[in-house]
Amino acid sequence: MTPPVAVTPYPISIFENTKAKTQSSEPASKWTNFTFNPIRESTVSRAMTSRYFEDLNKYAESDVVIIGAGSCGLSAAYILAKQRPDLKIAIIEAGVAPGGGAWLGGQLFSAMVMRKPAEKFLDEIEVPYEDEGDYVVVKHAALFTSTLMSKVLRFPNVKLFNATTVEDLITRKDPATGEIRIAGVVTNWTLVSMHHDDQSCMDPNTINCPIIISTTGHDGPFGAFSVKRLVSMGNIERLGGMRGLDMKAAEDAIVKRTREVVPGLVVGGMELSEIDGANRMGPTFGAMALSGVKAAESVLEVFDLRKKQNDEE
Ligand code: AHZ
């Protein structure tokens, strides 16, 4: 027999302050004399702008920049922020709403499928799932994404700049070898980035950092941004181009090949499929979480070297 479900009495009392008095014949309720604490509009404005501009100032020199807050970028941010609380991590997300394509499963369905062993990441972030043997199912993709995002945003060493687009990369040429190293990102408000064709003189802002993780996905208005830019600046000859759907081949390939593609730039998630000519996997998300884990590890492997190069400039 199903055990009885405990029912919380309505209304749920979150305020102890129930000293309501009323002149009318209506019975007093705790809402009768309810009022918020006072505020002036400029106080609200300053509460927001002072913090935002303080963050812009603080993160103008970051330790790691993550481009794209989809399932891969957020997973990378979680691992990095947890393992290295000493690192300043800026996440730049073009959309107003972070999360990329991870708010739904395939074809706009709710459930999110992850093949094992990606359930270990779900255990780590405490997202419940149904175990189906070789794979697990989270009842709603939004449960995964909102839980992961809430954990990432709580880390004191992480700042999310959303509605902000990376529209170029900062580069440095090694005088001895001629090799190009990626040394930061060029940013702009996304709405400005979208209007470079019809407005002039809208120069960008910059963030310097020794290493970047690019996880811009494969589609959308700015998809595969960093790897496309590597081609146009001649760092790599051409893109492999994403191949057709093959879940089994695609997920292993994306995780295994997540790496530092050129000095200072680690690429993960579906952006990798564009550079490597890997298959797509469609609506299964284990590779995105584990590519994020591997991207974080790839950063930590080279961080000291890249930081030294960055500091020597
Ligand atoms: O808004 C983009 C999205 O949130 C953001 N982004 C893209 N270009 C950017 C730029 N500056 C700042 N230039 C940018 N942000 O990057 C995020 C990418 O998220 P995503 O969910 O598209 O990519 P992902 O690689 O994390 O996950 C891919 C999910 C897919 S697609 C797919 C298939 O079609 O086969 N399968 C999976 C699992």
GROMACS .gro file of C-alpha atoms and ligand atoms in nm:
model
  351
    1MET     CA    1   0.000   0.000   0.000
    2THR     CA    2   0.126   0.353  -0.082
    3PRO     CA    3   0.213   0.537   0.243
    4PRO     CA    4  -0.005   0.846   0.309
    5VAL     CA    5   0.147   1.171   0.176
    6ALA     CA    6   0.208   1.441   0.440
    7VAL     CA    7   0.006   1.752   0.348
    8THR     CA    8   0.137   2.094   0.453
    9PRO     CA    9  -0.148   2.308   0.590
   10TYR     CA   10  -0.234   2.614   0.374
   11PRO     CA   11  -0.136   2.896   0.394
   12ILE     CA   12   0.231   2.807   0.455
   13SER     CA   13   0.356   3.038   0.727
   14ILE     CA   14   0.694   3.192   0.642
   15PHE     CA   15   0.644   3.508   0.848
   16GLU     CA   16   0.635   3.506   1.224
   17ASN     CA   17   0.516   3.867   1.217
   18THR     CA   18   0.142   3.816   1.259
   19LYS     CA   19   0.059   4.122   1.473
   20ALA     CA   20  -0.206   4.243   1.232
   21LYS     CA   21  -0.465   4.488   1.358
   22THR     CA   22  -0.764   4.607   1.157
   23GLN     CA   23  -1.029   4.877   1.201
   24SER     CA   24  -1.282   4.699   0.983
   25SER     CA   25  -1.515   4.425   1.082
   26GLU     CA   26  -1.306   4.183   0.868
   27PRO     CA   27  -1.108   3.943   1.086
   28ALA     CA   28  -0.741   4.048   1.108
   29SER     CA   29  -0.499   3.844   0.900
   30LYS     CA   30  -0.124   3.855   0.903
   31TRP     CA   31  -0.139   4.027   0.557
   32THR     CA   32  -0.366   4.314   0.666
   33ASN     CA   33  -0.086   4.548   0.770
   34PHE     CA   34   0.180   4.384   0.556
   35THR     CA   35   0.446   4.615   0.410
   36PHE     CA   36   0.800   4.578   0.275
   37ASN     CA   37   1.090   4.766   0.429
   38PRO     CA   38   1.140   5.112   0.269
   39ILE     CA   39   1.373   5.175  -0.029
   40ARG     CA   40   1.465   5.453  -0.270
   41GLU     CA   41   1.498   5.369  -0.643
   42SER     CA   42   1.859   5.488  -0.663
   43THR     CA   43   1.949   5.244  -0.386
   44VAL     CA   44   1.833   4.957  -0.608
   45SER     CA   45   2.025   5.098  -0.902
   46ARG     CA   46   2.346   5.132  -0.698
   47ALA     CA   47   2.306   4.787  -0.542
   48MET     CA   48   2.317   4.638  -0.893
   49THR     CA   49   2.560   4.863  -1.077
   50SER     CA   50   2.823   4.886  -0.802
   51ARG     CA   51   2.845   4.506  -0.787
   52TYR     CA   52   2.843   4.459  -1.165
   53PHE     CA   53   3.117   4.713  -1.227
   54GLU     CA   54   3.318   4.581  -0.932
   55ASP     CA   55   3.294   4.236  -1.095
   56LEU     CA   56   3.396   4.374  -1.436
   57ASN     CA   57   3.697   4.532  -1.267
   58LYS     CA   58   3.783   4.216  -1.070
   59TYR     CA   59   3.742   3.973  -1.361
   60ALA     CA   60   3.922   4.193  -1.621
   61GLU     CA   61   4.213   3.969  -1.520
   62SER     CA   62   4.063   3.621  -1.474
   63ASP     CA   63   4.234   3.286  -1.421
   64VAL     CA   64   3.996   3.094  -1.644
   65VAL     CA   65   3.727   3.214  -1.885
   66ILE     CA   66   3.456   2.969  -1.991
   67ILE     CA   67   3.275   3.066  -2.310
   68GLY     CA   68   2.919   2.930  -2.313
   69ALA     CA   69   2.708   2.819  -2.018
   70GLY     CA   70   2.553   2.509  -2.174
   71SER     CA   71   2.569   2.163  -2.015
   72CYS     CA   72   2.940   2.126  -2.098
   73GLY     CA   73   3.049   2.474  -1.987
   74LEU     CA   74   2.855   2.456  -1.659
   75SER     CA   75   2.994   2.108  -1.583
   76ALA     CA   76   3.348   2.235  -1.641
   77ALA     CA   77   3.281   2.537  -1.421
   78TYR     CA   78   3.151   2.317  -1.139
   79ILE     CA   79   3.459   2.091  -1.134
   80LEU     CA   80   3.708   2.377  -1.165
   81ALA     CA   81   3.544   2.599  -0.906
   82LYS     CA   82   3.516   2.313  -0.659
   83GLN     CA   83   3.872   2.184  -0.706
   84ARG     CA   84   4.041   2.523  -0.724
   85PRO     CA   85   3.871   2.779  -0.501
   86ASP     CA   86   4.180   2.997  -0.553
   87LEU     CA   87   4.102   3.050  -0.924
   88LYS     CA   88   3.888   3.338  -1.054
   89ILE     CA   89   3.652   3.186  -1.311
   90ALA     CA   90   3.446   3.404  -1.547
   91ILE     CA   91   3.165   3.245  -1.750
   92ILE     CA   92   3.059   3.442  -2.057
   93GLU     CA   93   2.717   3.346  -2.191
   94ALA     CA   94   2.564   3.506  -2.500
   95GLY     CA   95   2.206   3.430  -2.399
   96VAL     CA   96   2.008   3.602  -2.127
   97ALA     CA   97   1.917   3.255  -1.998
   98PRO     CA   98   2.219   3.033  -1.936
   99GLY     CA   99   2.181   2.657  -1.989
  100GLY     CA  100   2.219   2.624  -2.369
  101GLY     CA  101   2.035   2.322  -2.507
  102ALA     CA  102   1.997   2.147  -2.171
  103TRP     CA  103   1.654   2.269  -2.064
  104LEU     CA  104   1.480   1.987  -2.251
  105GLY     CA  105   1.557   1.637  -2.377
  106GLY     CA  106   1.522   1.557  -2.749
  107GLN     CA  107   1.248   1.703  -2.967
  108LEU     CA  108   1.143   1.933  -2.679
  109PHE     CA  109   1.058   1.636  -2.450
  110SER     CA  110   1.120   1.669  -2.075
  111ALA     CA  111   1.336   1.373  -1.972
  112MET     CA  112   1.714   1.382  -2.003
  113VAL     CA  113   1.905   1.063  -2.084
  114MET     CA  114   2.264   1.005  -1.973
  115ARG     CA  115   2.460   0.690  -2.052
  116LYS     CA  116   2.666   0.538  -1.772
  117PRO     CA  117   2.914   0.621  -1.627
  118ALA     CA  118   2.788   0.984  -1.648
  119GLU     CA  119   2.552   0.911  -1.356
  120LYS     CA  120   2.855   0.965  -1.132
  121PHE     CA  121   2.839   1.333  -1.221
  122LEU     CA  122   2.469   1.336  -1.131
  123ASP     CA  123   2.555   1.176  -0.795
  124GLU     CA  124   2.819   1.445  -0.740
  125ILE     CA  125   2.570   1.729  -0.796
  126GLU     CA  126   2.288   1.539  -0.622
  127VAL     CA  127   2.044   1.511  -0.913
  128PRO     CA  128   1.809   1.211  -0.877
  129TYR     CA  129   1.751   0.972  -1.168
  130GLU     CA  130   1.591   0.642  -1.266
  131ASP     CA  131   1.847   0.368  -1.323
  132GLU     CA  132   1.769   0.181  -1.646
  133GLY     CA  133   2.079  -0.038  -1.654
  134ASP     CA  134   2.321   0.104  -1.911
  135TYR     CA  135   2.169   0.449  -1.889
  136VAL     CA  136   1.988   0.672  -1.643
  137VAL     CA  137   1.698   0.913  -1.689
  138VAL     CA  138   1.654   1.246  -1.509
  139LYS     CA  139   1.281   1.321  -1.497
  140HIS     CA  140   1.330   1.670  -1.645
  141ALA     CA  141   1.635   1.817  -1.816
  142ALA     CA  142   1.558   2.142  -1.633
  143LEU     CA  143   1.618   1.964  -1.301
  144PHE     CA  144   1.973   1.882  -1.412
  145THR     CA  145   2.041   2.228  -1.553
  146SER     CA  146   1.890   2.431  -1.269
  147THR     CA  147   2.064   2.221  -1.002
  148LEU     CA  148   2.402   2.244  -1.175
  149MET     CA  149   2.361   2.615  -1.234
  150SER     CA  150   2.259   2.687  -0.875
  151LYS     CA  151   2.568   2.503  -0.749
  152VAL     CA  152   2.800   2.681  -0.995
  153LEU     CA  153   2.659   3.025  -0.911
  154ARG     CA  154   2.706   2.971  -0.539
  155PHE     CA  155   3.082   2.932  -0.569
  156PRO     CA  156   3.242   3.258  -0.453
  157ASN     CA  157   3.513   3.227  -0.721
  158VAL     CA  158   3.268   3.219  -1.017
  159LYS     CA  159   3.109   3.513  -1.199
  160LEU     CA  160   2.855   3.461  -1.476
  161PHE     CA  161   2.834   3.746  -1.728
  162ASN     CA  162   2.522   3.658  -1.926
  163ALA     CA  163   2.375   3.851  -2.220
  164THR     CA  164   2.743   3.896  -2.312
  165THR     CA  165   2.906   3.754  -2.623
  166VAL     CA  166   3.266   3.661  -2.687
  167GLU     CA  167   3.317   3.821  -3.027
  168ASP     CA  168   3.692   3.770  -3.060
  169LEU     CA  169   3.995   3.613  -2.895
  170ILE     CA  170   4.303   3.793  -2.757
  171THR     CA  171   4.621   3.643  -2.903
  172ARG     CA  172   4.995   3.657  -2.834
  173LYS     CA  173   5.270   3.544  -3.070
  174ASP     CA  174   5.566   3.357  -2.921
  175PRO     CA  175   5.867   3.556  -3.050
  176ALA     CA  176   6.086   3.244  -3.065
  177THR     CA  177   5.850   2.993  -3.228
  178GLY     CA  178   5.589   3.220  -3.390
  179GLU     CA  179   5.323   3.006  -3.223
  180ILE     CA  180   4.996   3.181  -3.138
  181ARG     CA  181   4.870   3.153  -2.780
  182ILE     CA  182   4.517   3.251  -2.681
  183ALA     CA  183   4.543   3.499  -2.396
  184GLY     CA  184   4.192   3.628  -2.333
  185VAL     CA  185   3.855   3.714  -2.481
  186VAL     CA  186   3.696   4.015  -2.647
  187THR     CA  187   3.341   4.071  -2.524
  188ASN     CA  188   3.038   4.282  -2.595
  189TRP     CA  189   2.675   4.295  -2.489
  190THR     CA  190   2.505   4.035  -2.708
  191LEU     CA  191   2.253   4.291  -2.833
  192VAL     CA  192   2.544   4.508  -2.948
  193SER     CA  193   2.722   4.211  -3.110
  194MET     CA  194   2.408   4.144  -3.309
  195HIS     CA  195   2.404   4.498  -3.450
  196HIS     CA  196   2.756   4.546  -3.584
  197ASP     CA  197   2.610   4.543  -3.936
  198ASP     CA  198   2.373   4.835  -3.884
  199GLN     CA  199   2.546   5.048  -3.617
  200SER     CA  200   2.906   5.168  -3.622
  201CYS     CA  201   3.164   5.243  -3.354
  202MET     CA  202   3.057   4.989  -3.096
  203ASP     CA  203   3.393   4.880  -2.967
  204PRO     CA  204   3.417   4.582  -2.735
  205ASN     CA  205   3.558   4.513  -2.389
  206THR     CA  206   3.828   4.260  -2.295
  207ILE     CA  207   3.921   4.000  -2.035
  208ASN     CA  208   4.280   3.877  -2.005
  209CYS     CA  209   4.337   3.522  -1.881
  210PRO     CA  210   4.600   3.248  -1.919
  211ILE     CA  211   4.351   2.985  -2.034
  212ILE     CA  212   4.002   2.960  -2.183
  213ILE     CA  213   3.751   2.678  -2.213
  214SER     CA  214   3.531   2.718  -2.519
  215THR     CA  215   3.201   2.529  -2.514
  216THR     CA  216   2.987   2.727  -2.757
  217GLY     CA  217   2.802   2.427  -2.901
  218HIS     CA  218   2.752   2.361  -3.269
  219ASP     CA  219   2.445   2.565  -3.356
  220GLY     CA  220   2.271   2.893  -3.270
  221PRO     CA  221   2.379   3.239  -3.386
  222PHE     CA  222   2.728   3.211  -3.232
  223GLY     CA  223   2.779   2.831  -3.239
  224ALA     CA  224   3.136   2.690  -3.262
  225PHE     CA  225   3.258   3.047  -3.235
  226SER     CA  226   3.613   2.988  -3.111
  227VAL     CA  227   3.707   2.713  -3.354
  228LYS     CA  228   3.567   2.913  -3.648
  229ARG     CA  229   3.782   3.205  -3.534
  230LEU     CA  230   4.088   2.977  -3.519
  231VAL     CA  231   4.034   2.907  -3.890
  232SER     CA  232   3.982   3.270  -3.990
  233MET     CA  233   4.301   3.374  -3.810
  234GLY     CA  234   4.497   3.090  -3.966
  235ASN     CA  235   4.569   2.885  -3.649
  236ILE     CA  236   4.410   2.580  -3.803
  237GLU     CA  237   4.358   2.519  -4.171
  238ARG     CA  238   3.991   2.417  -4.178
  239LEU     CA  239   3.711   2.267  -3.973
  240GLY     CA  240   3.627   1.899  -3.998
  241GLY     CA  241   3.254   1.980  -3.989
  242MET     CA  242   3.007   1.798  -3.764
  243ARG     CA  243   2.905   1.455  -3.900
  244GLY     CA  244   2.571   1.270  -3.883
  245LEU     CA  245   2.419   1.126  -3.569
  246ASP     CA  246   2.580   0.819  -3.409
  247MET     CA  247   2.524   0.818  -3.032
  248LYS     CA  248   2.773   0.547  -2.947
  249ALA     CA  249   3.062   0.683  -3.154
  250ALA     CA  250   2.990   1.050  -3.082
  251GLU     CA  251   2.982   1.046  -2.703
  252ASP     CA  252   3.309   0.856  -2.661
  253ALA     CA  253   3.479   1.075  -2.924
  254ILE     CA  254   3.373   1.404  -2.766
  255VAL     CA  255   3.490   1.306  -2.417
  256LYS     CA  256   3.818   1.148  -2.532
  257ARG     CA  257   3.909   1.439  -2.760
  258THR     CA  258   3.829   1.722  -2.520
  259ARG     CA  259   4.167   1.896  -2.504
  260GLU     CA  260   4.376   2.207  -2.535
  261VAL     CA  261   4.340   2.262  -2.911
  262VAL     CA  262   4.590   2.548  -2.936
  263PRO     CA  263   4.792   2.691  -2.645
  264GLY     CA  264   4.553   2.867  -2.409
  265LEU     CA  265   4.230   2.728  -2.562
  266VAL     CA  266   4.061   2.410  -2.439
  267VAL     CA  267   3.757   2.307  -2.646
  268GLY     CA  268   3.478   2.083  -2.515
  269GLY     CA  269   3.118   1.979  -2.585
  270MET     CA  270   2.962   2.001  -2.930
  271GLU     CA  271   3.199   2.275  -3.046
  272LEU     CA  272   3.456   1.994  -3.071
  273SER     CA  273   3.246   1.809  -3.327
  274GLU     CA  274   3.298   2.103  -3.566
  275ILE     CA  275   3.675   2.105  -3.535
  276ASP     CA  276   3.728   1.729  -3.535
  277GLY     CA  277   3.456   1.622  -3.777
  278ALA     CA  278   3.298   1.409  -3.503
  279ASN     CA  279   2.947   1.266  -3.515
  280ARG     CA  280   2.666   1.431  -3.323
  281MET     CA  281   2.493   1.235  -3.046
  282GLY     CA  282   2.153   1.403  -3.040
  283PRO     CA  283   1.949   1.387  -2.719
  284THR     CA  284   2.187   1.212  -2.481
  285PHE     CA  285   2.385   1.431  -2.245
  286GLY     CA  286   2.644   1.216  -2.062
  287ALA     CA  287   2.922   1.328  -2.297
  288MET     CA  288   2.848   1.695  -2.228
  289ALA     CA  289   2.889   1.651  -1.851
  290LEU     CA  290   3.203   1.437  -1.883
  291SER     CA  291   3.355   1.655  -2.155
  292GLY     CA  292   3.314   1.939  -1.904
  293VAL     CA  293   3.496   1.732  -1.640
  294LYS     CA  294   3.777   1.658  -1.887
  295ALA     CA  295   3.797   2.023  -1.997
  296ALA     CA  296   3.847   2.123  -1.632
  297GLU     CA  297   4.120   1.860  -1.596
  298SER     CA  298   4.287   1.978  -1.919
  299VAL     CA  299   4.298   2.332  -1.780
  300LEU     CA  300   4.454   2.218  -1.456
  301GLU     CA  301   4.723   2.017  -1.642
  302VAL     CA  302   4.859   2.327  -1.819
  303PHE     CA  303   4.746   2.605  -1.589
  304ASP     CA  304   5.081   2.676  -1.421
  305LEU     CA  305   5.266   2.692  -1.755
  306ARG     CA  306   5.005   2.916  -1.920
  307LYS     CA  307   4.992   3.142  -1.615
  308LYS     CA  308   5.370   3.178  -1.620
  309GLN     CA  309   5.361   3.269  -1.993
  310ASN     CA  310   5.080   3.512  -1.927
  311ASP     CA  311   5.260   3.680  -1.636
  312GLU     CA  312   5.584   3.714  -1.836
  313GLU     CA  313   5.425   3.939  -2.101
  314AHZ     O1  314   2.433   3.074  -2.603
  314AHZ     C1  315   2.521   2.964  -2.624
  314AHZ     C2  316   2.486   2.843  -2.538
  314AHZ     O2  317   2.426   2.879  -2.416
  314AHZ     C3  318   2.662   2.995  -2.577
  314AHZ     N1  319   2.746   3.065  -2.675
  314AHZ     C4  320   2.765   3.031  -2.805
  314AHZ     N2  321   2.853   3.115  -2.863
  314AHZ     C5  322   2.890   3.206  -2.768
  314AHZ     C6  323   2.976   3.319  -2.768
  314AHZ     N3  324   2.989   3.391  -2.653
  314AHZ     C7  325   2.920   3.352  -2.541
  314AHZ     N4  326   3.045   3.355  -2.877
  314AHZ     C8  327   2.822   3.173  -2.648
  314AHZ     N5  328   2.836   3.245  -2.537
  314AHZ     O3  329   2.721   2.867  -2.557
  314AHZ     C9  330   2.622   2.779  -2.508
  314AHZ    C10  331   2.642   2.644  -2.577
  314AHZ     O4  332   2.557   2.552  -2.517
  314AHZ     P1  333   2.505   2.425  -2.597
  314AHZ     O5  334   2.407   2.355  -2.508
  314AHZ     O6  335   2.460   2.463  -2.733
  314AHZ     O7  336   2.640   2.340  -2.616
  314AHZ     P2  337   2.702   2.216  -2.536
  314AHZ     O8  338   2.818   2.172  -2.618
  314AHZ     O9  339   2.722   2.247  -2.391
  314AHZ    O10  340   2.586   2.107  -2.543
  314AHZ    C11  341   2.543   2.059  -2.668
  314AHZ    C12  342   2.418   1.982  -2.649
  314AHZ    C13  343   2.392   1.886  -2.761
  314AHZ     S1  344   2.360   1.932  -2.916
  314AHZ    C14  345   2.351   1.772  -2.969
  314AHZ    C15  346   2.324   1.729  -3.110
  314AHZ    O11  347   2.259   1.805  -3.182
  314AHZ    O12  348   2.370   1.620  -3.144
  314AHZ     N6  349   2.368   1.691  -2.871
  314AHZ    C16  350   2.390   1.752  -2.755
  314AHZ    C17  351   2.411   1.676  -2.631
   0.00000   0.00000   0.00000
